[in-house]
PDB file of C-alpha atoms in Angstrom:
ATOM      1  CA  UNK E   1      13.131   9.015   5.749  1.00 43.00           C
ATOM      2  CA  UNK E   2      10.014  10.548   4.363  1.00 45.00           C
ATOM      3  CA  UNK E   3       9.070  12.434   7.170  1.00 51.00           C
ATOM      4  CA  UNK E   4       9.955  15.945   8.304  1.00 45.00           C
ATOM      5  CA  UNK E   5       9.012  14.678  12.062  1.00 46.00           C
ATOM      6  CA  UNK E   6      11.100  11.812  13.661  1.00 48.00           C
ATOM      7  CA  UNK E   7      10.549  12.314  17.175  1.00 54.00           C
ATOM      8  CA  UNK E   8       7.172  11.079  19.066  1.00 68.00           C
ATOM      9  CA  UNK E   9       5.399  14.744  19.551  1.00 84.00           C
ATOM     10  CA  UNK E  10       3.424  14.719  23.066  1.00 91.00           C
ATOM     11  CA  UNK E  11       0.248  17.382  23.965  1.00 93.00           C
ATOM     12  CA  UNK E  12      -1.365  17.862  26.960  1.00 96.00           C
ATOM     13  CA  UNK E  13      -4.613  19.076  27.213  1.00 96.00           C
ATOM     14  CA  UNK E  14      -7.943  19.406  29.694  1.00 97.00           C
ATOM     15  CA  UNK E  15     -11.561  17.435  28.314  1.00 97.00           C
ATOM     16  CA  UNK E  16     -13.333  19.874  26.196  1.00 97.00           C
ATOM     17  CA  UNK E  17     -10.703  21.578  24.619  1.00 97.00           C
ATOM     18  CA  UNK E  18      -9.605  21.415  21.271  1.00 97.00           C
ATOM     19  CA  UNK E  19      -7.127  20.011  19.575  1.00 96.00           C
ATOM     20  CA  UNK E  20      -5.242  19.796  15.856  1.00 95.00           C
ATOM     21  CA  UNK E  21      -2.148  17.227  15.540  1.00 94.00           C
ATOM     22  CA  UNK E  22      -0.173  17.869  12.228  1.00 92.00           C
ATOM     23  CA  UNK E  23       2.189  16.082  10.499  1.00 89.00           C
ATOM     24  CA  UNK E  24       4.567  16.806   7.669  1.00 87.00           C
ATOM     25  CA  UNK E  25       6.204  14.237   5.214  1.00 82.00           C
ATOM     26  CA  UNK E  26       8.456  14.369   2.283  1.00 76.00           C
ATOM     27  CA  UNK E  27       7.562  12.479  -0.847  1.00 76.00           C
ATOM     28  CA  UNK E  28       4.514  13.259  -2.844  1.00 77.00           C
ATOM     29  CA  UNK E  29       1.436  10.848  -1.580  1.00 82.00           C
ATOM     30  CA  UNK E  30      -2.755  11.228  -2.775  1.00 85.00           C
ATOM     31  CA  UNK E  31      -3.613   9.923   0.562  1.00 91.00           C
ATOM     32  CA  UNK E  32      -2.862  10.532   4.372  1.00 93.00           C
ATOM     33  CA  UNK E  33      -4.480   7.992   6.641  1.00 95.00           C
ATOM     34  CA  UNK E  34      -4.763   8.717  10.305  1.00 96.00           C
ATOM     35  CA  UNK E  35      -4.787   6.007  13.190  1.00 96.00           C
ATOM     36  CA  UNK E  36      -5.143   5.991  16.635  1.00 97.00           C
ATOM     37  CA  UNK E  37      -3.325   3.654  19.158  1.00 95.00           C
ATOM     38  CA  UNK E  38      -4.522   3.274  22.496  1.00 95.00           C
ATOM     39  CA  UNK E  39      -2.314   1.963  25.402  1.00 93.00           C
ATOM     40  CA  UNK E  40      -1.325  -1.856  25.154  1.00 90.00           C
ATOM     41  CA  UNK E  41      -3.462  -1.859  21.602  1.00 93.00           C
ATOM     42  CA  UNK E  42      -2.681  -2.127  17.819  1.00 94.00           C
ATOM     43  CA  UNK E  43      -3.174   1.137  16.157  1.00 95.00           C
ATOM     44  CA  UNK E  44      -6.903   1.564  14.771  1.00 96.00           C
ATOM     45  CA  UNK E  45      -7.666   3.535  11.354  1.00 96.00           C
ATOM     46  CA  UNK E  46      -9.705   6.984  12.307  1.00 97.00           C
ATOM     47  CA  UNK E  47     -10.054   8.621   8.955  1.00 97.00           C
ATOM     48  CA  UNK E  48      -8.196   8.640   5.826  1.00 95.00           C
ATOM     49  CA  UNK E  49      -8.422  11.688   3.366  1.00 95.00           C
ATOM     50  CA  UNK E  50      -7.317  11.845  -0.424  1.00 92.00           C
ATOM     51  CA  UNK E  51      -5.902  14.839  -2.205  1.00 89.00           C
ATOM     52  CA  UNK E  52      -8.918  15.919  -4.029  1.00 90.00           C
ATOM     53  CA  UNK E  53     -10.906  16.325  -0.055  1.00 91.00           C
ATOM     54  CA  UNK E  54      -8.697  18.499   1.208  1.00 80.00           C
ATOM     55  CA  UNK E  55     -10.715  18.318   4.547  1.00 94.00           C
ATOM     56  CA  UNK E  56     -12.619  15.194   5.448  1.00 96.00           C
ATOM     57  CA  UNK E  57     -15.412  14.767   8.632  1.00 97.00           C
ATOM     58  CA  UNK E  58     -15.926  12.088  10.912  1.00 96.00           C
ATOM     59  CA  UNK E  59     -18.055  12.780  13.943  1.00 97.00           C
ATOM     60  CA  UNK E  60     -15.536  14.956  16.091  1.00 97.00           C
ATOM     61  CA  UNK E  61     -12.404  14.357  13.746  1.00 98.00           C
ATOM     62  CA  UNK E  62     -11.572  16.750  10.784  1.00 98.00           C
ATOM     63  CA  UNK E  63      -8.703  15.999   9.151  1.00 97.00           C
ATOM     64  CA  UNK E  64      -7.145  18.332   6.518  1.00 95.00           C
ATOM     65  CA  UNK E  65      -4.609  17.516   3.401  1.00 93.00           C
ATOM     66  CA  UNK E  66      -2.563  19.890   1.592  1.00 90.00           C
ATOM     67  CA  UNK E  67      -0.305  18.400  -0.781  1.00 87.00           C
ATOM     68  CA  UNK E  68       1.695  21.910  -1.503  1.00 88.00           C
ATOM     69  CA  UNK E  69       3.241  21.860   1.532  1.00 88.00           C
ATOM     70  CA  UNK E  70       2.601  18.309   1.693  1.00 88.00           C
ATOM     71  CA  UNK E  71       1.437  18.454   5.376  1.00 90.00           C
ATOM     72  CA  UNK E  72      -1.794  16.938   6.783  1.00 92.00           C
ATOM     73  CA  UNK E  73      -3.434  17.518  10.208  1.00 94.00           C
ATOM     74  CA  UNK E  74      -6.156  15.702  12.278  1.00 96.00           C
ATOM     75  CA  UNK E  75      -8.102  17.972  15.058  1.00 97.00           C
ATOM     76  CA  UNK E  76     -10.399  16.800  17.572  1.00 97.00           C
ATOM     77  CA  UNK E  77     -13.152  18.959  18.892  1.00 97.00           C
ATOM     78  CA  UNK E  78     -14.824  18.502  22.448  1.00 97.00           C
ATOM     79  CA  UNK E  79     -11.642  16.070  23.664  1.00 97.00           C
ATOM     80  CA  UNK E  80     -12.918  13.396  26.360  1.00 97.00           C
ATOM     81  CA  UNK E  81     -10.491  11.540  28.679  1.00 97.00           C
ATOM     82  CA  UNK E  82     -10.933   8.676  26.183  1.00 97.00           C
ATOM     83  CA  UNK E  83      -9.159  10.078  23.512  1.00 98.00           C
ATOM     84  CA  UNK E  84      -6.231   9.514  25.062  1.00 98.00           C
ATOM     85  CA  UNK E  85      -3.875   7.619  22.653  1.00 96.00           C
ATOM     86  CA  UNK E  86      -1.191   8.367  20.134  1.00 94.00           C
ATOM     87  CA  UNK E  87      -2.227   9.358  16.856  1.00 95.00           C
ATOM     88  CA  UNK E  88      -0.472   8.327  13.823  1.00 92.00           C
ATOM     89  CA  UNK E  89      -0.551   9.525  10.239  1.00 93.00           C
ATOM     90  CA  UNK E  90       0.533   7.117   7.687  1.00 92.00           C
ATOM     91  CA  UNK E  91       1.247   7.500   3.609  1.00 88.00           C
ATOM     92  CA  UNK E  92       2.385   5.986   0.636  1.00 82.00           C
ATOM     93  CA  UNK E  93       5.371   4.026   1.148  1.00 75.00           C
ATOM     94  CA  UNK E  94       8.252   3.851  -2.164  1.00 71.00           C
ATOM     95  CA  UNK E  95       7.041   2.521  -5.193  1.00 64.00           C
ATOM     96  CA  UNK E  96       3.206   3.412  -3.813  1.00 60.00           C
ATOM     97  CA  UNK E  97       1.919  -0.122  -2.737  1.00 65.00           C
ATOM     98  CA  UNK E  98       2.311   0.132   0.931  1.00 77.00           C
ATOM     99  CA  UNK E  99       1.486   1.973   4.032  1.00 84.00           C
ATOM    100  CA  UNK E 100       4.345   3.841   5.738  1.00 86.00           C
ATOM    101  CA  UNK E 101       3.768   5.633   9.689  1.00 89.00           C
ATOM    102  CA  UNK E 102       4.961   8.725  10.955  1.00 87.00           C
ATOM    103  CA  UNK E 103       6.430   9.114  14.502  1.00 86.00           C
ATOM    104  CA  UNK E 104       2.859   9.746  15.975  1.00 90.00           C
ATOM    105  CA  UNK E 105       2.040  12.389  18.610  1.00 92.00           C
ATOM    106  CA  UNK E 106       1.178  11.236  21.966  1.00 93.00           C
ATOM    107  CA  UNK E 107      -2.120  13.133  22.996  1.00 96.00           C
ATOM    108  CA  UNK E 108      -2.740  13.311  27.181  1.00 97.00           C
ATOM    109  CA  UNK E 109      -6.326  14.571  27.564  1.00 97.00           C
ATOM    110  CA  UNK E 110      -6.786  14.853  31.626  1.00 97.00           C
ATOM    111  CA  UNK E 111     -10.504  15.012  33.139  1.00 93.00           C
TER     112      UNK E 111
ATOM    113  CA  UNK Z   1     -15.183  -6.709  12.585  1.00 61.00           C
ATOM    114  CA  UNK Z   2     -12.038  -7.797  11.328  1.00 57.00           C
ATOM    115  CA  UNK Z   3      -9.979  -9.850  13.647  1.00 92.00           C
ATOM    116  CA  UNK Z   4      -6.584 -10.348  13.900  1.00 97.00           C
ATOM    117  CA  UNK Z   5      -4.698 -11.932  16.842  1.00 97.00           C
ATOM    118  CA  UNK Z   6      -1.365 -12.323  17.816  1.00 97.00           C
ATOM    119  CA  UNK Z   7       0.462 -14.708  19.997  1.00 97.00           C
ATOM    120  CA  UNK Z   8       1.887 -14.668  21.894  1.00 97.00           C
ATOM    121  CA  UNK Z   9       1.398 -11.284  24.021  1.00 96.00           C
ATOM    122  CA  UNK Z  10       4.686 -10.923  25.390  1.00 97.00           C
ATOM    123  CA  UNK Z  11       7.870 -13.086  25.203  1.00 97.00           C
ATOM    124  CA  UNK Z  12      11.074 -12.855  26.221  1.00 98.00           C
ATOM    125  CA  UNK Z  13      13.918 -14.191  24.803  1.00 97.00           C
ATOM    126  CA  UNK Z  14      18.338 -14.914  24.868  1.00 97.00           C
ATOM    127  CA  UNK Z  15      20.495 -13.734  22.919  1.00 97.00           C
ATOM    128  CA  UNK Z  16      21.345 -16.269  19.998  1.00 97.00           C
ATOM    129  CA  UNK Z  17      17.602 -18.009  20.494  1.00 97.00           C
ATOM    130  CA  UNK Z  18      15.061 -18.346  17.941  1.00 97.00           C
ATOM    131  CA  UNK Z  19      11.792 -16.797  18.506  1.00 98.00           C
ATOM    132  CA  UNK Z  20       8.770 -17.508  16.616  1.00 98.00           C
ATOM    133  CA  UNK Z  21       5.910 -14.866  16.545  1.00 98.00           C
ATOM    134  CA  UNK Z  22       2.719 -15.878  15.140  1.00 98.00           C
ATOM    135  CA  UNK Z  23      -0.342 -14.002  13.636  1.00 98.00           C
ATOM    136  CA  UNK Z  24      -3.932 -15.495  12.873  1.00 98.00           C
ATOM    137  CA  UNK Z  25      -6.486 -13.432  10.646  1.00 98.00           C
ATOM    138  CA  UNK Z  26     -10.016 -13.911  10.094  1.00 96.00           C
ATOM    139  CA  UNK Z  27     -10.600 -11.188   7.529  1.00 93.00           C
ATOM    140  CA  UNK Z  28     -10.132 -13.525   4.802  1.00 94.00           C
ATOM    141  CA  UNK Z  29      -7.455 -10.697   3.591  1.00 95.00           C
ATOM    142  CA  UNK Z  30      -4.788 -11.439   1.062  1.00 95.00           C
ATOM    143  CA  UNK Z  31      -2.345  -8.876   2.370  1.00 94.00           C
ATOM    144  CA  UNK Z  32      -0.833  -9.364   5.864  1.00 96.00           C
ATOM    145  CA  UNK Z  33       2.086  -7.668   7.435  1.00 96.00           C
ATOM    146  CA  UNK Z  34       4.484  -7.149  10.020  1.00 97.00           C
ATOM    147  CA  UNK Z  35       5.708  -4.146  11.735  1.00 96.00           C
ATOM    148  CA  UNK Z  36       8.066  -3.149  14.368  1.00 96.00           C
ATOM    149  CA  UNK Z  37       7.589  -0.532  16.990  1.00 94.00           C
ATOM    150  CA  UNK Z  38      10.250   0.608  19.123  1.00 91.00           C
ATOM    151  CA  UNK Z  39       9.579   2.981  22.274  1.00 82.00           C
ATOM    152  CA  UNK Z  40       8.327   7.165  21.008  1.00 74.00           C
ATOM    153  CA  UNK Z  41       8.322   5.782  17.511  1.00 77.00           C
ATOM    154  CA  UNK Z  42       6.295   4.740  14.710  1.00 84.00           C
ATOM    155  CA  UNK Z  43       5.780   2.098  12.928  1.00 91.00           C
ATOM    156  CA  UNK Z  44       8.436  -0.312  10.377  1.00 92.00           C
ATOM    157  CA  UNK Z  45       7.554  -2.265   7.825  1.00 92.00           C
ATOM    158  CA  UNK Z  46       9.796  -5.616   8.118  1.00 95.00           C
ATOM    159  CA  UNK Z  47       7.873  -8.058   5.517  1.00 95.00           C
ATOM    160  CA  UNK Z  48       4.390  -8.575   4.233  1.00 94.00           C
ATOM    161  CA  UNK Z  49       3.068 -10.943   1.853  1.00 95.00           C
ATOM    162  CA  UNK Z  50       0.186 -10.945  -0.344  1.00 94.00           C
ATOM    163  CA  UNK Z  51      -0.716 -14.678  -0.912  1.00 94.00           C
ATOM    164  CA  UNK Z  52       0.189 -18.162   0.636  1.00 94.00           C
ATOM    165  CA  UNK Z  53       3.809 -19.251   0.037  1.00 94.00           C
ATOM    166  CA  UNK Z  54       5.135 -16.389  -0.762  1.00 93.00           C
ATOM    167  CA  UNK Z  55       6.815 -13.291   0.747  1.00 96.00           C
ATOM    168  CA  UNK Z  56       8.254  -9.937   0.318  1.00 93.00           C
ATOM    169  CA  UNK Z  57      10.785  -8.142   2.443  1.00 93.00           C
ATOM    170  CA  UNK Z  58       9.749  -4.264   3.600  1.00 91.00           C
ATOM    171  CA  UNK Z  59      12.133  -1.605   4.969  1.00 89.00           C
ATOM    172  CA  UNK Z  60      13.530  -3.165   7.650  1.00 93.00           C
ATOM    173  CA  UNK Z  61      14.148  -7.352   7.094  1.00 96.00           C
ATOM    174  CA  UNK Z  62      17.450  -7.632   8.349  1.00 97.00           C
ATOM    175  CA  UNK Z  63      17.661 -10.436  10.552  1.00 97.00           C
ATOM    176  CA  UNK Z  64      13.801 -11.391  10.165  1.00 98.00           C
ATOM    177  CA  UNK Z  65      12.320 -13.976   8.562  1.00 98.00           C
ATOM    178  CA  UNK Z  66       8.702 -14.516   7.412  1.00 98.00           C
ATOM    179  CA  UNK Z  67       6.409 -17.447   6.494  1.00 98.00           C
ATOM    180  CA  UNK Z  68       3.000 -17.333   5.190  1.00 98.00           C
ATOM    181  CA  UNK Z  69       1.692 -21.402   4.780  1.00 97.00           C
ATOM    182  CA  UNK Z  70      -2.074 -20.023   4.408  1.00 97.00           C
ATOM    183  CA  UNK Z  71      -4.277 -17.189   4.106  1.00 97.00           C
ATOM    184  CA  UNK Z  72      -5.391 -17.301   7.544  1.00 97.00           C
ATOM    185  CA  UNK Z  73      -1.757 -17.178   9.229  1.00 98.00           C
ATOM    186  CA  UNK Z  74       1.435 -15.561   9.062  1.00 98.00           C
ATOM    187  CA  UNK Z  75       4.641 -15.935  11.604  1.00 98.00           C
ATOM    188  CA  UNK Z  76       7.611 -13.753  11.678  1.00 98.00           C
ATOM    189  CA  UNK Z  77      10.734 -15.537  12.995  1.00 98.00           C
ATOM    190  CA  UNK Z  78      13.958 -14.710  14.238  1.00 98.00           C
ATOM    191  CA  UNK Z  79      16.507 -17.332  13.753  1.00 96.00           C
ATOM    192  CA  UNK Z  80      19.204 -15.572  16.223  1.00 97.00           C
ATOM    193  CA  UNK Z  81      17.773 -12.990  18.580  1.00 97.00           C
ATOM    194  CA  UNK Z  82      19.759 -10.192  19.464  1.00 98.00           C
ATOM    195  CA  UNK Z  83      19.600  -7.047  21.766  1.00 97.00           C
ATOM    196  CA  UNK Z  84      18.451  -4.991  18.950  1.00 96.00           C
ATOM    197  CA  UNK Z  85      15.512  -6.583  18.330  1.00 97.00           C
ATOM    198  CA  UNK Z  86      13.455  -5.917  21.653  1.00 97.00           C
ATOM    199  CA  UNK Z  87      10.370  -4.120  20.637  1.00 97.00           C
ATOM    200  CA  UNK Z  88       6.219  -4.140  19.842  1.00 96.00           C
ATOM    201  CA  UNK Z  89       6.091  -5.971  16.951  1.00 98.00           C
ATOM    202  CA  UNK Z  90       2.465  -6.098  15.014  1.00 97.00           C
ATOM    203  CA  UNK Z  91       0.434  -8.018  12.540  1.00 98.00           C
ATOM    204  CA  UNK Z  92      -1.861  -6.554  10.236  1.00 96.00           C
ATOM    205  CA  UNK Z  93      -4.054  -7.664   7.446  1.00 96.00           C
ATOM    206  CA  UNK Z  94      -5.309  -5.770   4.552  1.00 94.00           C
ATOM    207  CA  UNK Z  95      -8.060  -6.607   1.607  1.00 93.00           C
ATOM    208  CA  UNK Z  96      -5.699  -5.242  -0.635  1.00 89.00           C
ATOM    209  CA  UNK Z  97      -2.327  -3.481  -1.498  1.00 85.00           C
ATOM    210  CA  UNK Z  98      -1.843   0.233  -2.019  1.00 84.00           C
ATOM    211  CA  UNK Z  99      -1.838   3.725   0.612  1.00 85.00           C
ATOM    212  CA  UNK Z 100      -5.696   3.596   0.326  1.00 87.00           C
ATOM    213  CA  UNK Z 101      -6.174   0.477   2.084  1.00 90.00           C
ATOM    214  CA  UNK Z 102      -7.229   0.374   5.751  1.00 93.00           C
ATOM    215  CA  UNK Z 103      -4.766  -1.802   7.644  1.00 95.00           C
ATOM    216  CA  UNK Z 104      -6.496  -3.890  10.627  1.00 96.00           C
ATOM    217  CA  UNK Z 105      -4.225  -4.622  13.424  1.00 97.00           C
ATOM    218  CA  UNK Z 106      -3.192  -7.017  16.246  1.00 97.00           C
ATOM    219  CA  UNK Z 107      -2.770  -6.469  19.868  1.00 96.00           C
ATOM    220  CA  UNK Z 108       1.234  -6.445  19.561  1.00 96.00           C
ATOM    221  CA  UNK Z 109       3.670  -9.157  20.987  1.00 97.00           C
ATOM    222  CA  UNK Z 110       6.475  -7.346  23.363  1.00 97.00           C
ATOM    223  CA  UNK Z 111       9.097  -9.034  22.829  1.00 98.00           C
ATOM    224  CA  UNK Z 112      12.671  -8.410  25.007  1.00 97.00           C
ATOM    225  CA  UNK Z 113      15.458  -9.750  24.327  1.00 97.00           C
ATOM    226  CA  UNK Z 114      17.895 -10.595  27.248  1.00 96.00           C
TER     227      UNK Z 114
END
């Protein structure tokens, strides 16, 4: 496998806090794409980030890359109810022509 | 928005059956695929194709088959269901190939197999 994680990763937090998700992986990518799967959905792409951003904005999302300890990490500032989901990251696959997902990490944000 | 649906939403199946799950996009996307979820995991590539006719197996295509006859459509079949097999399977579609590409999904088909 090219991940580091294989199990599904669950957090728990209250609205309005903060909250960073990381993920590790094993063979050498230029891009991390994260997506977001809500209950009884497909998965939906948030952001995707290339090597040379090494941290990428998108309203409340900032996700980071760091291809040295090939890692990546999406946080989410201000967390409502309705973020809710489980967040995937996703990479270059073998041979570099196809997506491959991570385990994901099930995020429980209560009201 | 890009649309892709899925049908059906849920089936379930015998042992030894064939099941046919079908996938319908409107993206007018070359690339469509089809991946497997099972229960606190991610997501597995089992085929994908990249034009009508044709195609290609991904990580997983034991005991899968795949047919693309256009653009717009592409069905993933199992010729003899087994145990194994019950999961959330989903179609995508992409504009083109590559780890840079945004994938647009379905809804999912559950699919147990009894």
């Amino acid at each position: 496998s090219q991940w580091g994680e294989e199990n599904l990763q669950a957090l728990s937090i209250q609205e309005g806090e903060d909250v960073t998700m990381n993920c590790s992986y094993k063979t050498y990518t230029t891009v991390v794409q994260w997506y977001r799967q809500k209950s009884g959905k497909g998965p939906a792409q948030l952001i995707l980030i290339r090597s040379n951003e090494r941290e990428k904005r998108s309203g409340r999302l900032r996700a980071t890359l760091d291809t040295s300890s090939q890692s990546s990490s999406l946080s989410i500032t201000g967390t409502l109810a309705t973020d809710t989901a489980v967040y995937f990251c996703a990479t270059e696959g073998t041979g570099g022509y196809k997506v491959v997902f991570g385990s994901g990490t099930r995020l429980l944000v209560s009201p | 928005e890009a649309a892709v649906t899925q049908s059906p939403r849920s089936k379930v199946a015998v042992t030894g059956g064939k099941v046919t799950l079908s996938c319908h996009q409107t993206n007018n996307h070359d690339y469509m695929y089809w991946y497997r979820q099972d229960t606190g995991h991610g997501l597995r590539l089992i085929h994908y194709s990249y034009v009508a006719d044709s195609t290609e197996k991904g990580d997983i295509p034991d005991g899968y088959k795949a047919s693309r006859p256009s653009q717009e459509n592409f069905s993933l079949i199992l010729e003899l269901a087994s145990l194994s097999q019950t999961a959330v399977y989903f179609c995508a579609s992409s504009a083109a190939r590559g780890p840079n590409e945004r994938l647009f999904f379905g809804h999912g088909t559950k699919l147990s197999v009894l």
